[in-house]
PDB file of C-alpha atoms in Angstrom:
ATOM      1  CA  MET L  35     -52.070  21.936 -38.842  1.00  0.00           C
ATOM      2  CA  GLY L  36     -50.629  18.223 -38.141  1.00  0.00           C
ATOM      3  CA  VAL L  37     -49.461  18.150 -41.823  1.00  0.00           C
ATOM      4  CA  THR L  38     -47.987  21.194 -41.537  1.00  0.00           C
ATOM      5  CA  ALA L  39     -46.026  20.474 -38.702  1.00  0.00           C
ATOM      6  CA  VAL L  40     -44.794  17.232 -40.171  1.00  0.00           C
ATOM      7  CA  PHE L  41     -42.979  19.375 -43.262  1.00  0.00           C
ATOM      8  CA  ILE L  42     -42.155  22.069 -41.020  1.00  0.00           C
ATOM      9  CA  LEU L  43     -39.992  20.612 -38.373  1.00  0.00           C
ATOM     10  CA  PRO L  44     -37.209  18.314 -40.707  1.00  0.00           C
ATOM     11  CA  LEU L  45     -37.131  22.432 -42.829  1.00  0.00           C
ATOM     12  CA  LEU L  46     -36.592  23.927 -39.287  1.00  0.00           C
ATOM     13  CA  LEU L  47     -33.740  21.180 -38.444  1.00  0.00           C
ATOM     14  CA  LEU L  48     -32.787  21.577 -41.700  1.00  0.00           C
ATOM     15  CA  GLY L  49     -32.243  25.058 -41.296  1.00  0.00           C
ATOM     16  CA  ILE L  50     -30.991  25.346 -37.793  1.00  0.00           C
ATOM     17  CA  SER L  51     -28.032  22.543 -38.763  1.00  0.00           C
ATOM     18  CA  GLY L  52     -27.239  24.859 -41.996  1.00  0.00           C
ATOM     19  CA  LEU L  53     -26.947  28.260 -39.860  1.00  0.00           C
ATOM     20  CA  LEU L  54     -24.505  25.904 -37.352  1.00  0.00           C
ATOM     21  CA  PHE L  55     -22.181  25.000 -40.302  1.00  0.00           C
ATOM     22  CA  ILE L  56     -22.110  28.412 -41.773  1.00  0.00           C
ATOM     23  CA  TYR L  57     -21.430  29.601 -37.898  1.00  0.00           C
ATOM     24  CA  GLN L  58     -18.144  26.869 -37.893  1.00  0.00           C
ATOM     25  CA  GLU L  59     -16.926  27.678 -41.284  1.00  0.00           C
ATOM     26  CA  VAL L  60     -17.099  31.387 -40.863  1.00  0.00           C
ATOM     27  CA  SER L  61     -15.440  30.653 -37.006  1.00  0.00           C
ATOM     28  CA  ARG L  62     -12.907  28.826 -38.335  1.00  0.00           C
ATOM     29  CA  LEU L  63     -11.450  31.072 -41.149  1.00  0.00           C
ATOM     30  CA  TRP L  64     -11.951  33.894 -38.776  1.00  0.00           C
ATOM     31  CA  SER L  65      -9.306  31.848 -36.185  1.00  0.00           C
ATOM     32  CA  LYS L  66      -7.258  31.382 -39.586  1.00  0.00           C
ATOM     33  CA  SER L  67      -7.372  34.982 -39.899  1.00  0.00           C
ATOM     34  CA  ALA L  68      -6.378  35.830 -36.497  1.00  0.00           C
ATOM     35  CA  VAL L  69      -2.841  33.900 -36.136  1.00  0.00           C
ATOM     36  CA  GLN L  70      -2.140  34.160 -39.916  1.00  0.00           C
ATOM     37  CA  ASN L  71       2.046  34.190 -39.899  1.00  0.00           C
ATOM     38  CA  LYS L  72       2.014  35.019 -36.568  1.00  0.00           C
ATOM     39  CA  VAL L  73       4.744  33.795 -34.086  1.00  0.00           C
ATOM     40  CA  VAL L  74       3.060  31.735 -31.826  1.00  0.00           C
ATOM     41  CA  VAL L  75       5.344  29.576 -28.807  1.00  0.00           C
ATOM     42  CA  LEU L  76       4.139  26.912 -27.180  1.00  0.00           C
ATOM     43  CA  THR L  77       5.200  25.943 -24.139  1.00  0.00           C
ATOM     44  CA  ASP L  78       5.417  22.030 -22.970  1.00  0.00           C
ATOM     45  CA  ALA L  79       3.908  21.061 -27.003  1.00  0.00           C
ATOM     46  CA  ILE L  80       4.674  17.455 -26.143  1.00  0.00           C
ATOM     47  CA  SER L  81       1.694  17.119 -23.469  1.00  0.00           C
ATOM     48  CA  GLY L  82      -2.225  16.093 -24.724  1.00  0.00           C
ATOM     49  CA  LEU L  83      -3.093  19.521 -24.375  1.00  0.00           C
ATOM     50  CA  GLY L  84       0.313  21.431 -25.754  1.00  0.00           C
ATOM     51  CA  LYS L  85      -0.283  19.076 -29.478  1.00  0.00           C
ATOM     52  CA  GLU L  86      -3.761  19.848 -29.665  1.00  0.00           C
ATOM     53  CA  CYS L  87      -2.590  23.330 -29.287  1.00  0.00           C
ATOM     54  CA  ALA L  88      -0.012  23.032 -31.875  1.00  0.00           C
ATOM     55  CA  ARG L  89      -2.358  21.255 -34.478  1.00  0.00           C
ATOM     56  CA  VAL L  90      -5.284  23.821 -34.365  1.00  0.00           C
ATOM     57  CA  PHE L  91      -2.601  26.698 -34.653  1.00  0.00           C
ATOM     58  CA  HIS L  92      -0.842  25.021 -37.392  1.00  0.00           C
ATOM     59  CA  ALA L  93      -4.170  24.922 -39.037  1.00  0.00           C
ATOM     60  CA  GLY L  94      -4.758  28.264 -38.882  1.00  0.00           C
ATOM     61  CA  GLY L  95      -1.262  29.069 -40.318  1.00  0.00           C
ATOM     62  CA  ALA L  96       0.854  30.672 -37.585  1.00  0.00           C
ATOM     63  CA  ARG L  97       4.388  30.266 -37.247  1.00  0.00           C
ATOM     64  CA  LEU L  98       5.235  28.023 -34.572  1.00  0.00           C
ATOM     65  CA  VAL L  99       8.023  27.453 -32.301  1.00  0.00           C
ATOM     66  CA  LEU L 100       7.241  24.531 -30.156  1.00  0.00           C
ATOM     67  CA  CYS L 101       8.573  24.342 -26.606  1.00  0.00           C
ATOM     68  CA  GLY L 102       9.691  20.697 -25.086  1.00  0.00           C
ATOM     69  CA  LYS L 103      12.088  18.897 -22.888  1.00  0.00           C
ATOM     70  CA  ASN L 104      12.001  15.606 -24.525  1.00  0.00           C
ATOM     71  CA  TRP L 105      13.824  16.246 -28.115  1.00  0.00           C
ATOM     72  CA  GLU L 106      12.739  13.101 -29.358  1.00  0.00           C
ATOM     73  CA  ARG L 107       8.336  13.793 -28.671  1.00  0.00           C
ATOM     74  CA  LEU L 108       9.142  17.031 -30.112  1.00  0.00           C
ATOM     75  CA  GLU L 109      10.149  15.800 -33.477  1.00  0.00           C
ATOM     76  CA  THR L 110       7.303  13.080 -33.502  1.00  0.00           C
ATOM     77  CA  LEU L 111       5.085  16.334 -33.279  1.00  0.00           C
ATOM     78  CA  TYR L 112       7.007  17.767 -36.190  1.00  0.00           C
ATOM     79  CA  ASP L 113       6.901  14.984 -38.098  1.00  0.00           C
ATOM     80  CA  ALA L 114       2.989  14.969 -37.627  1.00  0.00           C
ATOM     81  CA  LEU L 115       2.354  18.889 -38.022  1.00  0.00           C
ATOM     82  CA  ILE L 116       4.687  19.055 -41.440  1.00  0.00           C
ATOM     83  CA  SER L 117       2.723  16.034 -43.575  1.00  0.00           C
ATOM     84  CA  VAL L 118      -0.672  18.071 -42.971  1.00  0.00           C
ATOM     85  CA  ALA L 119       0.830  21.512 -43.417  1.00  0.00           C
ATOM     86  CA  ASP L 120       3.943  23.874 -44.432  1.00  0.00           C
ATOM     87  CA  PRO L 121       7.239  22.484 -42.856  1.00  0.00           C
ATOM     88  CA  SER L 122       8.900  26.190 -42.654  1.00  0.00           C
ATOM     89  CA  LYS L 123       6.576  27.282 -40.099  1.00  0.00           C
ATOM     90  CA  VAL L 124       7.591  24.394 -37.449  1.00  0.00           C
ATOM     91  CA  ARG L 125      10.723  25.330 -34.904  1.00  0.00           C
ATOM     92  CA  LEU L 126      11.572  23.109 -32.367  1.00  0.00           C
ATOM     93  CA  VAL L 127      13.382  24.560 -29.024  1.00  0.00           C
ATOM     94  CA  LEU L 128      14.403  22.451 -26.055  1.00  0.00           C
ATOM     95  CA  LEU L 129      12.985  23.793 -23.134  1.00  0.00           C
ATOM     96  CA  ASP L 130      12.527  22.479 -19.573  1.00  0.00           C
ATOM     97  CA  LEU L 131      10.964  25.231 -17.232  1.00  0.00           C
ATOM     98  CA  SER L 132      11.440  23.516 -14.128  1.00  0.00           C
ATOM     99  CA  ASP L 133      15.509  24.924 -14.338  1.00  0.00           C
ATOM    100  CA  VAL L 134      14.946  28.370 -14.387  1.00  0.00           C
ATOM    101  CA  SER L 135      18.667  29.521 -15.037  1.00  0.00           C
ATOM    102  CA  CYS L 136      18.466  28.073 -18.313  1.00  0.00           C
ATOM    103  CA  VAL L 137      15.139  29.772 -19.631  1.00  0.00           C
ATOM    104  CA  PRO L 138      17.150  32.937 -20.645  1.00  0.00           C
ATOM    105  CA  ASP L 139      19.287  31.503 -22.871  1.00  0.00           C
ATOM    106  CA  VAL L 140      16.537  29.799 -24.168  1.00  0.00           C
ATOM    107  CA  ALA L 141      14.640  33.096 -25.010  1.00  0.00           C
ATOM    108  CA  LYS L 142      17.242  34.456 -27.043  1.00  0.00           C
ATOM    109  CA  GLU L 143      17.031  31.140 -29.366  1.00  0.00           C
ATOM    110  CA  ILE L 144      13.268  31.594 -29.308  1.00  0.00           C
ATOM    111  CA  LEU L 145      13.817  35.158 -30.494  1.00  0.00           C
ATOM    112  CA  ASP L 146      16.162  34.336 -32.887  1.00  0.00           C
ATOM    113  CA  CYS L 147      13.747  31.806 -34.233  1.00  0.00           C
ATOM    114  CA  TYR L 148      11.731  34.013 -36.523  1.00  0.00           C
ATOM    115  CA  GLY L 149      12.874  37.350 -35.176  1.00  0.00           C
ATOM    116  CA  CYS L 150      10.034  38.183 -32.898  1.00  0.00           C
ATOM    117  CA  VAL L 151       7.187  36.736 -30.717  1.00  0.00           C
ATOM    118  CA  ASP L 152       3.347  37.416 -31.359  1.00  0.00           C
ATOM    119  CA  ILE L 153       1.729  35.095 -29.422  1.00  0.00           C
ATOM    120  CA  LEU L 154       3.468  33.058 -26.023  1.00  0.00           C
ATOM    121  CA  ILE L 155       1.460  30.086 -24.864  1.00  0.00           C
ATOM    122  CA  ASN L 156       2.331  28.895 -21.760  1.00  0.00           C
ATOM    123  CA  ASN L 157       1.292  25.873 -20.845  1.00  0.00           C
ATOM    124  CA  ALA L 158       3.868  23.490 -18.882  1.00  0.00           C
ATOM    125  CA  SER L 159       2.736  22.528 -15.803  1.00  0.00           C
ATOM    126  CA  MET L 160       3.920  20.052 -13.677  1.00  0.00           C
ATOM    127  CA  LYS L 161       1.779  18.069 -11.253  1.00  0.00           C
ATOM    128  CA  VAL L 162       1.935  16.311  -7.446  1.00  0.00           C
ATOM    129  CA  LYS L 163      -0.794  14.948  -4.914  1.00  0.00           C
ATOM    130  CA  GLY L 164      -0.559  13.784  -1.082  1.00  0.00           C
ATOM    131  CA  PRO L 165      -1.003  15.371   2.437  1.00  0.00           C
ATOM    132  CA  ALA L 166       1.055  18.829   2.941  1.00  0.00           C
ATOM    133  CA  HIS L 167       3.342  16.980   5.417  1.00  0.00           C
ATOM    134  CA  LYS L 168       4.372  14.389   3.065  1.00  0.00           C
ATOM    135  CA  ILE L 169       5.797  16.658   0.368  1.00  0.00           C
ATOM    136  CA  SER L 170       8.705  17.453   0.603  1.00  0.00           C
ATOM    137  CA  LEU L 171      10.484  21.289   0.781  1.00  0.00           C
ATOM    138  CA  GLU L 172      12.491  20.267  -2.492  1.00  0.00           C
ATOM    139  CA  LEU L 173       9.415  18.642  -4.275  1.00  0.00           C
ATOM    140  CA  ASP L 174       7.367  22.147  -3.172  1.00  0.00           C
ATOM    141  CA  LYS L 175      10.345  24.089  -4.511  1.00  0.00           C
ATOM    142  CA  LYS L 176      10.356  22.380  -8.038  1.00  0.00           C
ATOM    143  CA  ILE L 177       6.479  22.651  -8.406  1.00  0.00           C
ATOM    144  CA  MET L 178       7.306  26.111  -8.238  1.00  0.00           C
ATOM    145  CA  ASP L 179       9.728  26.464 -10.382  1.00  0.00           C
ATOM    146  CA  ALA L 180       8.195  24.435 -13.342  1.00  0.00           C
ATOM    147  CA  ASN L 181       4.232  25.986 -12.412  1.00  0.00           C
ATOM    148  CA  TYR L 182       5.302  29.725 -11.818  1.00  0.00           C
ATOM    149  CA  PHE L 183       9.005  30.666 -12.092  1.00  0.00           C
ATOM    150  CA  GLY L 184       9.530  29.176 -15.187  1.00  0.00           C
ATOM    151  CA  PRO L 185       6.680  31.114 -16.821  1.00  0.00           C
ATOM    152  CA  ILE L 186       7.142  34.093 -15.667  1.00  0.00           C
ATOM    153  CA  THR L 187      11.065  33.984 -16.163  1.00  0.00           C
ATOM    154  CA  LEU L 188      10.141  33.149 -19.990  1.00  0.00           C
ATOM    155  CA  THR L 189       7.468  36.103 -20.000  1.00  0.00           C
ATOM    156  CA  LYS L 190       9.643  38.316 -18.897  1.00  0.00           C
ATOM    157  CA  ALA L 191      12.778  37.314 -21.164  1.00  0.00           C
ATOM    158  CA  LEU L 192      10.131  37.644 -24.310  1.00  0.00           C
ATOM    159  CA  LEU L 193       8.098  40.637 -22.892  1.00  0.00           C
ATOM    160  CA  PRO L 194      10.560  44.030 -24.101  1.00  0.00           C
ATOM    161  CA  ASP L 195      10.411  42.314 -27.724  1.00  0.00           C
ATOM    162  CA  MET L 196       6.262  42.624 -27.241  1.00  0.00           C
ATOM    163  CA  ILE L 197       7.127  46.070 -25.757  1.00  0.00           C
ATOM    164  CA  SER L 198       9.356  47.389 -27.782  1.00  0.00           C
ATOM    165  CA  ARG L 199       6.882  46.417 -31.046  1.00  0.00           C
ATOM    166  CA  ARG L 200       3.934  47.872 -28.966  1.00  0.00           C
ATOM    167  CA  THR L 201       2.028  44.513 -29.864  1.00  0.00           C
ATOM    168  CA  GLY L 202       1.503  40.858 -28.643  1.00  0.00           C
ATOM    169  CA  GLN L 203      -0.447  38.353 -26.162  1.00  0.00           C
ATOM    170  CA  ILE L 204       0.320  36.130 -23.339  1.00  0.00           C
ATOM    171  CA  VAL L 205      -2.047  33.375 -22.279  1.00  0.00           C
ATOM    172  CA  LEU L 206      -1.722  31.544 -19.346  1.00  0.00           C
ATOM    173  CA  VAL L 207      -3.188  28.083 -19.412  1.00  0.00           C
ATOM    174  CA  ASN L 208      -4.122  27.664 -16.078  1.00  0.00           C
ATOM    175  CA  ASN L 209      -6.205  25.594 -13.710  1.00  0.00           C
ATOM    176  CA  ILE L 210      -9.501  25.824 -11.583  1.00  0.00           C
ATOM    177  CA  GLN L 211      -6.885  25.358  -8.660  1.00  0.00           C
ATOM    178  CA  GLY L 212      -5.251  29.092  -9.237  1.00  0.00           C
ATOM    179  CA  LYS L 213      -8.486  30.122  -7.858  1.00  0.00           C
ATOM    180  CA  LEU L 214     -10.189  26.951  -5.748  1.00  0.00           C
ATOM    181  CA  GLY L 215      -7.855  24.749  -3.440  1.00  0.00           C
ATOM    182  CA  ILE L 216      -8.533  20.885  -3.340  1.00  0.00           C
ATOM    183  CA  PRO L 217      -6.909  19.005  -0.433  1.00  0.00           C
ATOM    184  CA  PHE L 218      -3.853  16.939  -1.041  1.00  0.00           C
ATOM    185  CA  ARG L 219      -2.481  19.557  -3.737  1.00  0.00           C
ATOM    186  CA  THR L 220      -0.732  22.227  -1.556  1.00  0.00           C
ATOM    187  CA  ALA L 221       2.212  22.703  -3.923  1.00  0.00           C
ATOM    188  CA  TYR L 222       0.378  22.630  -7.163  1.00  0.00           C
ATOM    189  CA  ALA L 223      -2.625  25.014  -5.819  1.00  0.00           C
ATOM    190  CA  ALA L 224       0.263  27.029  -4.393  1.00  0.00           C
ATOM    191  CA  SER L 225       2.158  27.587  -7.662  1.00  0.00           C
ATOM    192  CA  LYS L 226      -1.364  28.325  -9.648  1.00  0.00           C
ATOM    193  CA  HIS L 227      -2.437  30.766  -6.935  1.00  0.00           C
ATOM    194  CA  ALA L 228       0.996  32.379  -7.555  1.00  0.00           C
ATOM    195  CA  ALA L 229       0.901  32.221 -11.350  1.00  0.00           C
ATOM    196  CA  LEU L 230      -2.790  33.625 -11.654  1.00  0.00           C
ATOM    197  CA  GLY L 231      -1.906  36.407  -9.192  1.00  0.00           C
ATOM    198  CA  PHE L 232       1.157  37.431 -11.283  1.00  0.00           C
ATOM    199  CA  PHE L 233      -0.287  37.622 -15.093  1.00  0.00           C
ATOM    200  CA  ASP L 234      -3.266  39.215 -13.084  1.00  0.00           C
ATOM    201  CA  CYS L 235      -0.992  41.892 -12.050  1.00  0.00           C
ATOM    202  CA  LEU L 236       0.754  41.909 -15.755  1.00  0.00           C
ATOM    203  CA  ARG L 237      -2.572  42.354 -17.419  1.00  0.00           C
ATOM    204  CA  ALA L 238      -2.567  46.276 -16.270  1.00  0.00           C
ATOM    205  CA  GLU L 239       0.604  46.719 -16.604  1.00  0.00           C
ATOM    206  CA  VAL L 240       1.148  46.373 -20.234  1.00  0.00           C
ATOM    207  CA  GLU L 241      -2.485  47.586 -21.237  1.00  0.00           C
ATOM    208  CA  GLU L 242      -0.527  51.315 -22.522  1.00  0.00           C
ATOM    209  CA  TYR L 243       1.384  48.765 -24.846  1.00  0.00           C
ATOM    210  CA  ASP L 244      -1.921  47.037 -26.240  1.00  0.00           C
ATOM    211  CA  ILE L 245      -0.311  44.161 -25.124  1.00  0.00           C
ATOM    212  CA  VAL L 246      -2.994  41.256 -24.176  1.00  0.00           C
ATOM    213  CA  VAL L 247      -2.489  38.776 -21.268  1.00  0.00           C
ATOM    214  CA  SER L 248      -5.040  36.550 -21.109  1.00  0.00           C
ATOM    215  CA  THR L 249      -5.756  33.469 -18.357  1.00  0.00           C
ATOM    216  CA  VAL L 250      -7.697  29.926 -19.501  1.00  0.00           C
ATOM    217  CA  SER L 251      -8.743  28.085 -15.911  1.00  0.00           C
ATOM    218  CA  PRO L 252     -10.523  24.495 -17.051  1.00  0.00           C
ATOM    219  CA  THR L 253     -10.971  22.337 -14.074  1.00  0.00           C
ATOM    220  CA  PHE L 254      -8.678  19.218 -15.259  1.00  0.00           C
ATOM    221  CA  VAL L 255      -7.733  18.322 -18.878  1.00  0.00           C
ATOM    222  CA  ARG L 256      -8.908  14.560 -18.900  1.00  0.00           C
ATOM    223  CA  SER L 257      -5.250  13.546 -19.899  1.00  0.00           C
ATOM    224  CA  TYR L 258      -4.709  13.962 -16.450  1.00  0.00           C
ATOM    225  CA  HIS L 259      -4.545  11.199 -14.269  1.00  0.00           C
ATOM    226  CA  ILE L 260      -6.545  10.509 -11.465  1.00  0.00           C
ATOM    227  CA  ASP L 261      -5.377   8.394  -8.290  1.00  0.00           C
ATOM    228  CA  PRO L 262      -6.729   5.134  -8.371  1.00  0.00           C
ATOM    229  CA  GLY L 263      -6.666   5.690  -4.361  1.00  0.00           C
ATOM    230  CA  GLN L 264      -9.720   7.157  -4.602  1.00  0.00           C
ATOM    231  CA  GLY L 265     -11.818   3.991  -5.801  1.00  0.00           C
ATOM    232  CA  ASN L 266     -13.072   3.193  -2.009  1.00  0.00           C
ATOM    233  CA  TRP L 267     -13.470   7.280  -1.759  1.00  0.00           C
ATOM    234  CA  GLU L 268     -16.025   7.119  -4.836  1.00  0.00           C
ATOM    235  CA  ALA L 269     -18.704   5.459  -2.474  1.00  0.00           C
ATOM    236  CA  SER L 270     -18.739   7.901   0.263  1.00  0.00           C
ATOM    237  CA  MET L 271     -21.267  10.430   0.621  1.00  0.00           C
ATOM    238  CA  TRP L 272     -18.803  13.123  -1.115  1.00  0.00           C
ATOM    239  CA  LYS L 273     -18.513  11.240  -4.346  1.00  0.00           C
ATOM    240  CA  PHE L 274     -21.037  14.103  -6.460  1.00  0.00           C
ATOM    241  CA  PHE L 275     -19.280  16.975  -5.426  1.00  0.00           C
ATOM    242  CA  PHE L 276     -15.902  15.661  -5.629  1.00  0.00           C
ATOM    243  CA  ARG L 277     -16.073  13.502  -8.873  1.00  0.00           C
ATOM    244  CA  LYS L 278     -17.729  16.265 -10.589  1.00  0.00           C
ATOM    245  CA  LEU L 279     -15.011  18.619  -9.306  1.00  0.00           C
ATOM    246  CA  THR L 280     -12.124  16.627 -10.585  1.00  0.00           C
ATOM    247  CA  TYR L 281     -13.502  15.570 -13.881  1.00  0.00           C
ATOM    248  CA  GLY L 282     -12.610  17.906 -16.287  1.00  0.00           C
ATOM    249  CA  VAL L 283     -12.614  18.572 -20.252  1.00  0.00           C
ATOM    250  CA  HIS L 284     -10.753  17.341 -23.252  1.00  0.00           C
ATOM    251  CA  PRO L 285      -7.847  18.304 -24.792  1.00  0.00           C
ATOM    252  CA  VAL L 286      -9.429  19.048 -28.098  1.00  0.00           C
ATOM    253  CA  ASP L 287     -11.825  21.598 -26.280  1.00  0.00           C
ATOM    254  CA  VAL L 288      -9.239  23.629 -24.340  1.00  0.00           C
ATOM    255  CA  ALA L 289      -6.927  23.743 -27.399  1.00  0.00           C
ATOM    256  CA  GLU L 290     -10.210  25.171 -29.590  1.00  0.00           C
ATOM    257  CA  GLU L 291     -10.809  27.631 -26.545  1.00  0.00           C
ATOM    258  CA  VAL L 292      -7.201  29.168 -26.500  1.00  0.00           C
ATOM    259  CA  MET L 293      -7.387  29.802 -29.924  1.00  0.00           C
ATOM    260  CA  ARG L 294     -11.007  31.855 -29.783  1.00  0.00           C
ATOM    261  CA  THR L 295      -9.565  33.053 -26.656  1.00  0.00           C
ATOM    262  CA  VAL L 296      -6.885  34.556 -29.230  1.00  0.00           C
ATOM    263  CA  ARG L 297      -8.601  35.519 -32.030  1.00  0.00           C
ATOM    264  CA  ARG L 298     -11.094  37.126 -29.292  1.00  0.00           C
ATOM    265  CA  LYS L 299      -8.777  38.599 -27.095  1.00  0.00           C
ATOM    266  CA  LYS L 300     -10.720  37.816 -23.519  1.00  0.00           C
ATOM    267  CA  GLN L 301      -9.135  38.101 -20.605  1.00  0.00           C
ATOM    268  CA  GLU L 302      -9.914  35.309 -18.436  1.00  0.00           C
ATOM    269  CA  VAL L 303     -11.724  32.141 -19.503  1.00  0.00           C
ATOM    270  CA  PHE L 304     -12.943  29.565 -17.063  1.00  0.00           C
ATOM    271  CA  MET L 305     -13.780  26.133 -18.132  1.00  0.00           C
ATOM    272  CA  ALA L 306     -16.039  24.256 -16.029  1.00  0.00           C
ATOM    273  CA  ASN L 307     -19.352  22.388 -15.369  1.00  0.00           C
ATOM    274  CA  PRO L 308     -21.899  23.788 -13.527  1.00  0.00           C
ATOM    275  CA  ILE L 309     -20.116  21.523  -9.963  1.00  0.00           C
ATOM    276  CA  PRO L 310     -16.891  23.642  -9.787  1.00  0.00           C
ATOM    277  CA  LYS L 311     -18.718  27.104 -10.877  1.00  0.00           C
ATOM    278  CA  ALA L 312     -20.991  26.341  -7.584  1.00  0.00           C
ATOM    279  CA  ALA L 313     -17.864  25.551  -5.508  1.00  0.00           C
ATOM    280  CA  MET L 314     -16.446  28.578  -6.555  1.00  0.00           C
ATOM    281  CA  TYR L 315     -19.297  30.607  -5.480  1.00  0.00           C
ATOM    282  CA  ILE L 316     -19.740  28.969  -2.297  1.00  0.00           C
ATOM    283  CA  ARG L 317     -16.147  29.540  -1.582  1.00  0.00           C
ATOM    284  CA  THR L 318     -16.782  33.112  -2.128  1.00  0.00           C
ATOM    285  CA  PHE L 319     -19.851  33.578  -0.295  1.00  0.00           C
ATOM    286  CA  PHE L 320     -20.063  31.042   2.097  1.00  0.00           C
ATOM    287  CA  PRO L 321     -16.769  30.328   3.024  1.00  0.00           C
ATOM    288  CA  GLU L 322     -17.322  28.336   6.673  1.00  0.00           C
ATOM    289  CA  PHE L 323     -19.743  25.923   4.662  1.00  0.00           C
ATOM    290  CA  PHE L 324     -17.340  25.096   1.743  1.00  0.00           C
ATOM    291  CA  PHE L 325     -14.616  24.498   3.977  1.00  0.00           C
ATOM    292  CA  ALA L 326     -16.299  22.363   6.456  1.00  0.00           C
ATOM    293  CA  VAL L 327     -17.594  20.463   3.740  1.00  0.00           C
ATOM    294  CA  VAL L 328     -14.281  19.659   2.536  1.00  0.00           C
ATOM    295  CA  ALA L 329     -12.905  18.805   5.454  1.00  0.00           C
ATOM    296  CA  CYS L 330     -15.620  16.373   5.734  1.00  0.00           C
ATOM    297  CA  GLY L 331     -14.917  14.772   2.681  1.00  0.00           C
ATOM    298  CA  VAL L 332     -11.071  14.531   3.682  1.00  0.00           C
ATOM    299  CA  LYS L 333     -12.034  13.008   6.871  1.00  0.00           C
ATOM    300  CA  GLU L 334     -14.255  10.250   5.307  1.00  0.00           C
ATOM    301  CA  LYS L 335     -11.035   9.841   3.054  1.00  0.00           C
ATOM    302  CA  LEU L 336      -8.883   9.307   5.869  1.00  0.00           C
ATOM    303  CA  ASN L 337     -10.939   6.736   7.682  1.00  0.00           C
ATOM    304  CA  VAL L 338     -11.528   4.447   4.574  1.00  0.00           C
ATOM    305  CA  PRO L 339      -8.330   2.039   4.236  1.00  0.00           C
ATOM    306  CA  GLU L 340      -6.913   1.899   0.752  1.00  0.00           C
ATOM    307  CA  GLU L 341      -7.101  -0.904  -2.007  1.00  0.00           C
ATOM    308  CA  SER L 342      -3.587  -2.348  -2.545  1.00  0.00           C
TER     309      SER L 342
END
């Protein structure tokens, strides 16, 4: 029996590895066919996540319209993409979503690139951290423009084209803070809650036109910066909860999930490890306990002297 097991185990592992390889190849080909020659508009393409999304969709054969607020970085991304694939399938558009007044004109430029839009990926985001009373109202408004008014203005401008063609997909790359507020991120969390609410409502409104609205909400993308001032706080009893909550996912993983969301036409995806998921359930079913724990953690942080 022992000798048989010695031979069977390697064969079993080899078989499993083969099946996983076949599954990955089929999944890759399926993803490619799902976006082949589709016009994909990607905002904030020059961010870490934006670059990975551009790479994944370009490899899938999509016709890309890459948007960003820095032309030189857009050109750098363009050069990287055309070095491995068809240069005729990449167009660049200068767009700063925090300047809402320019969005309608830029939307026309986007439509002129290929004549239509099949998939819109709202990826742009602006972050801020600090106590609510120290964040100016002007900065609050700027965050709302970048994270809420900008994306919905662009969506509204491109939506008539999708409605007239009765096809399309809109993807919002959001954040856990669209569902779960975290201390010292009032403006950011408010903008993410607002964006999620808008696209949840829009999903029902455009279903009759065969337009899919999807939201992908990771915890934090690892390229985001975590304030070094948290160093001392991590010595407190709450470090496990908050560190697990802030540890995010890699941009490559999020980009691949966005591709899967487009391919499978998923409506909502929540990317998180067990700690944030548990926090979501506690916030829903035991709100008083959740608020007490969060408030306790904030008090501890405020009582710890910051490092110079």
